[in-house]
Structures are given as C-alpha cells and as structure tokens.
mmCIF file of C-alpha atoms in Angstrom:
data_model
loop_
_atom_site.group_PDB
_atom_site.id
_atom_site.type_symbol
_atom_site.label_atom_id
_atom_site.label_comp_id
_atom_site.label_asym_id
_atom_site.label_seq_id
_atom_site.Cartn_x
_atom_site.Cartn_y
_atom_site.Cartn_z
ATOM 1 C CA UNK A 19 -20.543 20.651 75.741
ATOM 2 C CA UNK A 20 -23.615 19.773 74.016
ATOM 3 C CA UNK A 21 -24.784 16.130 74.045
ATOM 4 C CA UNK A 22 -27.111 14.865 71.402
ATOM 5 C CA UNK A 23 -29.089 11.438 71.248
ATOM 6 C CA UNK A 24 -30.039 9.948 67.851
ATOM 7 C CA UNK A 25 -32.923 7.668 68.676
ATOM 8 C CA UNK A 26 -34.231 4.579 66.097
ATOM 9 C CA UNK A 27 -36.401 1.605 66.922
ATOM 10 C CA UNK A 28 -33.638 -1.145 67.308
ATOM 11 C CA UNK A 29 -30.448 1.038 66.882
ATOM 12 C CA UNK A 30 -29.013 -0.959 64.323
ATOM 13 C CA UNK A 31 -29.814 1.191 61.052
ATOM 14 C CA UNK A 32 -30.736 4.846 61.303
ATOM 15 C CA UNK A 33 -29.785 6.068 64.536
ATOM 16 C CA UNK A 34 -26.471 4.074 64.488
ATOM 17 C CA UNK A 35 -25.627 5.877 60.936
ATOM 18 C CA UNK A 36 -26.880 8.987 62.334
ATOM 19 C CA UNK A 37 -24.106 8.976 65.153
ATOM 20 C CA UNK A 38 -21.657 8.124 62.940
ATOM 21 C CA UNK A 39 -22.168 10.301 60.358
ATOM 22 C CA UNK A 40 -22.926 13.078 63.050
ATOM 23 C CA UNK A 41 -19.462 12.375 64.355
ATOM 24 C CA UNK A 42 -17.273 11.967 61.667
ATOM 25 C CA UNK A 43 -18.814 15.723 60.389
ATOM 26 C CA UNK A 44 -17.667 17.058 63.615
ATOM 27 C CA UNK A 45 -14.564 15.869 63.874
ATOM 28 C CA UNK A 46 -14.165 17.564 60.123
ATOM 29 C CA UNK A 47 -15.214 20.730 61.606
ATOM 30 C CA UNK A 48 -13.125 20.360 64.365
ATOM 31 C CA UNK A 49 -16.229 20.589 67.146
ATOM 32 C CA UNK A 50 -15.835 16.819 68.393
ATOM 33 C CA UNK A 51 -14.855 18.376 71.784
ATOM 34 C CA UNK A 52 -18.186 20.703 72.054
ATOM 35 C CA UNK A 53 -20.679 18.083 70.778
ATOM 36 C CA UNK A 54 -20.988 14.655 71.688
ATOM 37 C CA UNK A 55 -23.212 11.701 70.407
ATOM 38 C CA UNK A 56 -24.650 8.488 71.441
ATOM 39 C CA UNK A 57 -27.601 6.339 70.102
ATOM 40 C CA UNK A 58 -30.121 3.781 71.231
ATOM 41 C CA UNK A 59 -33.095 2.481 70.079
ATOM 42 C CA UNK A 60 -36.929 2.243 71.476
ATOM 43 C CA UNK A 61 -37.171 -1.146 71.473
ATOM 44 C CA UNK A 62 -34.134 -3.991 73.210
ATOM 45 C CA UNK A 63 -34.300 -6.427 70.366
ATOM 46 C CA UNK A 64 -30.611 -5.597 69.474
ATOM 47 C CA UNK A 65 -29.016 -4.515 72.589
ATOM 48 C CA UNK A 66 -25.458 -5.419 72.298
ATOM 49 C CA UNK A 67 -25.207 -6.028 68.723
ATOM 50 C CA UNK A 68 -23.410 -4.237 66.112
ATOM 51 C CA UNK A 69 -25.567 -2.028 63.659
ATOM 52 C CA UNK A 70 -27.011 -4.321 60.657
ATOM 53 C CA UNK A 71 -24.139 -4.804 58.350
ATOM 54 C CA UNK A 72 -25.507 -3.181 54.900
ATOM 55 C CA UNK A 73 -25.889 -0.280 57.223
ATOM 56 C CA UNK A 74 -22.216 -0.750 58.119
ATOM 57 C CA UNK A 75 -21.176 -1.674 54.565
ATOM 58 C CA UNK A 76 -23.133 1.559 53.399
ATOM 59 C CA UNK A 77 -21.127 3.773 55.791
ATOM 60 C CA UNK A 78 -17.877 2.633 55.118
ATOM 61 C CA UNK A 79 -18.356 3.234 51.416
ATOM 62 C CA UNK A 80 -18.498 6.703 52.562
ATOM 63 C CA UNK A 81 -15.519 6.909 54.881
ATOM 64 C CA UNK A 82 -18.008 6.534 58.528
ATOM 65 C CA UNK A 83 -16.557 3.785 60.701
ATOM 66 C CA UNK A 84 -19.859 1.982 62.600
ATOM 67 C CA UNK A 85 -18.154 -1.039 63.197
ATOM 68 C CA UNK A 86 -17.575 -0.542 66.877
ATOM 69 C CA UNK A 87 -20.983 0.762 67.948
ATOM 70 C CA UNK A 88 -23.549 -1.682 69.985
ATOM 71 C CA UNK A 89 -26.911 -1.515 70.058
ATOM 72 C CA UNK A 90 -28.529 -0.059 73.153
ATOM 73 C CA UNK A 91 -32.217 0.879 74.717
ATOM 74 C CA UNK A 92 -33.263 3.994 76.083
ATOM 75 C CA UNK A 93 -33.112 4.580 79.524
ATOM 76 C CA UNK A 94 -34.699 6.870 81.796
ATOM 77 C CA UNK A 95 -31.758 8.900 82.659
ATOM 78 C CA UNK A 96 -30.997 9.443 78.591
ATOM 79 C CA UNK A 97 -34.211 12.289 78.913
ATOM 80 C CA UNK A 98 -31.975 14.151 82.013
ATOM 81 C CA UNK A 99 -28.462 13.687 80.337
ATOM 82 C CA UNK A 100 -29.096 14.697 77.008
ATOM 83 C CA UNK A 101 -29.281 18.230 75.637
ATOM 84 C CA UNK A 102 -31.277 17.184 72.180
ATOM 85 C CA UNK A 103 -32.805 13.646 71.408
ATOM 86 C CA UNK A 104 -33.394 13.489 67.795
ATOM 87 C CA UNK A 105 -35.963 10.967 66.646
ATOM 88 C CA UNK A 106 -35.749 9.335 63.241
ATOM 89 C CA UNK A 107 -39.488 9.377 62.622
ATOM 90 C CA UNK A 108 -42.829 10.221 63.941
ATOM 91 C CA UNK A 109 -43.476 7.199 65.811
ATOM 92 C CA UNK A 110 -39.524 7.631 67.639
ATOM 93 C CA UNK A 111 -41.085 11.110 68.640
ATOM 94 C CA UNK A 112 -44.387 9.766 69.781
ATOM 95 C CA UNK A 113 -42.680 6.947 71.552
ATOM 96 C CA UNK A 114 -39.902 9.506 73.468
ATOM 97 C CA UNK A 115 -42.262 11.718 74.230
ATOM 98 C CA UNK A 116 -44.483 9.278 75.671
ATOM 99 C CA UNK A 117 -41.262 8.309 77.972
ATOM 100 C CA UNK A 118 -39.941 11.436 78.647
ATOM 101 C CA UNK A 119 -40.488 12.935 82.077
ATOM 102 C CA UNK A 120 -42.438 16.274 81.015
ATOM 103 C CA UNK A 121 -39.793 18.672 82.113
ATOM 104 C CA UNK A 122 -37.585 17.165 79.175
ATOM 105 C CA UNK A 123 -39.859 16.750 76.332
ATOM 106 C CA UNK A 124 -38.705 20.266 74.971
ATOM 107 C CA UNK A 125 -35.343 18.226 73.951
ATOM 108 C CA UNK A 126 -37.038 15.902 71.697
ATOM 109 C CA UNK A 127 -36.856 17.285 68.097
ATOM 110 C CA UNK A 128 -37.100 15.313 65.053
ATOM 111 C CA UNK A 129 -34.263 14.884 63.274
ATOM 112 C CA UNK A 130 -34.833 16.027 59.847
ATOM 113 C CA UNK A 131 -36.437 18.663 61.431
ATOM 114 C CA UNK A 132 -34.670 21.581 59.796
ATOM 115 C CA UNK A 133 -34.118 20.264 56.705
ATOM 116 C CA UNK A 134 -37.775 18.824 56.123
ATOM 117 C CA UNK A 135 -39.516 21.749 53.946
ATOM 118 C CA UNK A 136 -36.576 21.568 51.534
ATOM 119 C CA UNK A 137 -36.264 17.274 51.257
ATOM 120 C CA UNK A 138 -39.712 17.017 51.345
ATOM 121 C CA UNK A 139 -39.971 14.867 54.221
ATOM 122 C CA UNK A 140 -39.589 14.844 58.441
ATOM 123 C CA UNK A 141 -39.426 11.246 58.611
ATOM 124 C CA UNK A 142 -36.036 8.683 58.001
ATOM 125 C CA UNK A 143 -37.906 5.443 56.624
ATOM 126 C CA UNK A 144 -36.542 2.433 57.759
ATOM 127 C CA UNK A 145 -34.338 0.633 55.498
ATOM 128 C CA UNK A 146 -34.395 -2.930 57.538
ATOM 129 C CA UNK A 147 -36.821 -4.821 54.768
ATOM 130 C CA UNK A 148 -35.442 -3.089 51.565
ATOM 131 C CA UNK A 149 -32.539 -3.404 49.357
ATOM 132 C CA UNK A 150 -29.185 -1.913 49.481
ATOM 133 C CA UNK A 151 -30.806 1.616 48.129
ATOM 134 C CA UNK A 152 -32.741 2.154 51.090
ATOM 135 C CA UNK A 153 -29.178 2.367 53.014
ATOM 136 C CA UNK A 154 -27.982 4.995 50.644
ATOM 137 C CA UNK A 155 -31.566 6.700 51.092
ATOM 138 C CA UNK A 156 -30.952 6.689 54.606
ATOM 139 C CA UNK A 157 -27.370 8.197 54.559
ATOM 140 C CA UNK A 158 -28.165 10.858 52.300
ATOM 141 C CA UNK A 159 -30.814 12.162 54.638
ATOM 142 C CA UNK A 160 -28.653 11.384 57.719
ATOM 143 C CA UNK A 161 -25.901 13.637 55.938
ATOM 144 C CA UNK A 162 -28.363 16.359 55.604
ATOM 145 C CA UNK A 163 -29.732 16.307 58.749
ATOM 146 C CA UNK A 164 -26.389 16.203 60.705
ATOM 147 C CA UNK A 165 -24.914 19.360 58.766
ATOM 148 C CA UNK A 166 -28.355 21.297 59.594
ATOM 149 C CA UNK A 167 -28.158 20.055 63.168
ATOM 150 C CA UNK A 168 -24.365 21.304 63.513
ATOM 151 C CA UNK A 169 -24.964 24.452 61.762
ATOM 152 C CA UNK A 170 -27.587 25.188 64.165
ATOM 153 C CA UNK A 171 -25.466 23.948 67.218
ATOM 154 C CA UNK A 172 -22.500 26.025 65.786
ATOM 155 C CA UNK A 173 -24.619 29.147 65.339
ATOM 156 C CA UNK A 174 -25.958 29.101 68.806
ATOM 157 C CA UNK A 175 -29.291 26.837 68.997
ATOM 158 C CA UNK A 176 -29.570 26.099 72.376
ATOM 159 C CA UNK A 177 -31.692 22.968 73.434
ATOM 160 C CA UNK A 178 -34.362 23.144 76.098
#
C-alpha cells in the first residue's frame, strides 16, 4: 500500500481536486486498494470546510465527487505516514520541506513533477482569485499529473 499526500495552501482548491481526481483514476484502474490519498493544506484557514465550490462545481462536471472532503492542516505525523507528499507549487515544497523532519524530505516531490518538461510548467497556480477557467486550468493539470504519478506508482517508483 502506497499512501500519497496532495498538499495546497488552504486545501480547498488544488490539493482537494488533486485527491479526487487521483482517486477516481484509481479506482478506474482498479488500484484503489494499493494507493491511497488524503490532502491538507499549509495553512488552517479552512480546516473543516468543504473545498471552494467552483472547485467542486468544476469536478463534478467531470464525473469527480469532492463534495464530502474537509479541509485539513498538516501535521507532523503526515511527514512519517506518508510514502509521497506532492506539493502543488514551489512555495508548498519550500514550506514542507521546511516542516519535514530531515529523514522524510526525500518524500516531498512536486506534483507536476513528471509531467513538467512536456506542460511547460512545475507549478499548479492557484485558481482562488480567478474566474471559472482557472478551475478547468487546474483540473487539466491535476489530470495530468495524477496519470503520470500512477503510471510511475504502477511501474514500480518507489518513494523514499
């Protein structure tokens, strides 16, 4: 069982799409029970609310279900009990690895990490201020990101 951590700042946009796109792809290739996802954010402004709802509406259009998920922070033990935290940009990875117990920074990756030379990008901008767009922008990078991610899982990446 691998366990993977999608990481925002307030866990009500990116990393809350992120697990739910990340899950709904495994459960269509069958590998919900090998890899398991949570998310949080950096910061507790949410904690306990449900992801921002043009980030919900945006899902749903695409069949992902976020309407159950709450907002949480990161916690200490999320560095020991996760196999890969993925950050959703640069300032998520700065900000982990400025948490992270050194034995477990080898676990933080960035998310669009092996998808960034072809997209163009590493970082997931925030879509909080913008329009509706920004929500698609987001989900189109999530979707790439998650299918890299699993197809490295599935072909035997191992985390730190």
């Amino acid at each position: 069982m691998v366990k993977v951590l999608l990481v925002c700042t307030g866990n009500i946009c990116r990393s809350p799409t992120g697990e739910g796109v990340f899950r709904h792809l495994l459960a269509e290739e069958g590998l919900s029970d090998h890899i398991i996802t949570d998310s949080c954010g950096l910061e507790s402004w949410h904690v306990g609310k449900a992801p921002d709802p043009r980030t919900i509406a945006a899902a749903a259009k695409r069949g992902v279900d976020l309407s159950e998920l709450r907002a949480r922070q990161i916690q200490p033990d999320d560095f020991h009990d996760f196999d890969l935290l993925l950050a959703m940009d640069g300032g998520h990875f700065n900000g982990m690895r400025d948490q992270a117990p050194k034995q477990t920074q080898d676990k933080i990756r960035m998310f669009l990490e092996p998808v960034a030379e072809a997209i163009g990008r590493l970082d997931v901008p925030d879509p909080y201020y913008g329009g509706a767009d920004g929500f698609e922008d987001v989900l189109d990078l999530v979707e790439a990101g998650s299918r890299a991610w699993i197809s490295n899982l599935r072909n035997g990446f191992q985390p730190k």
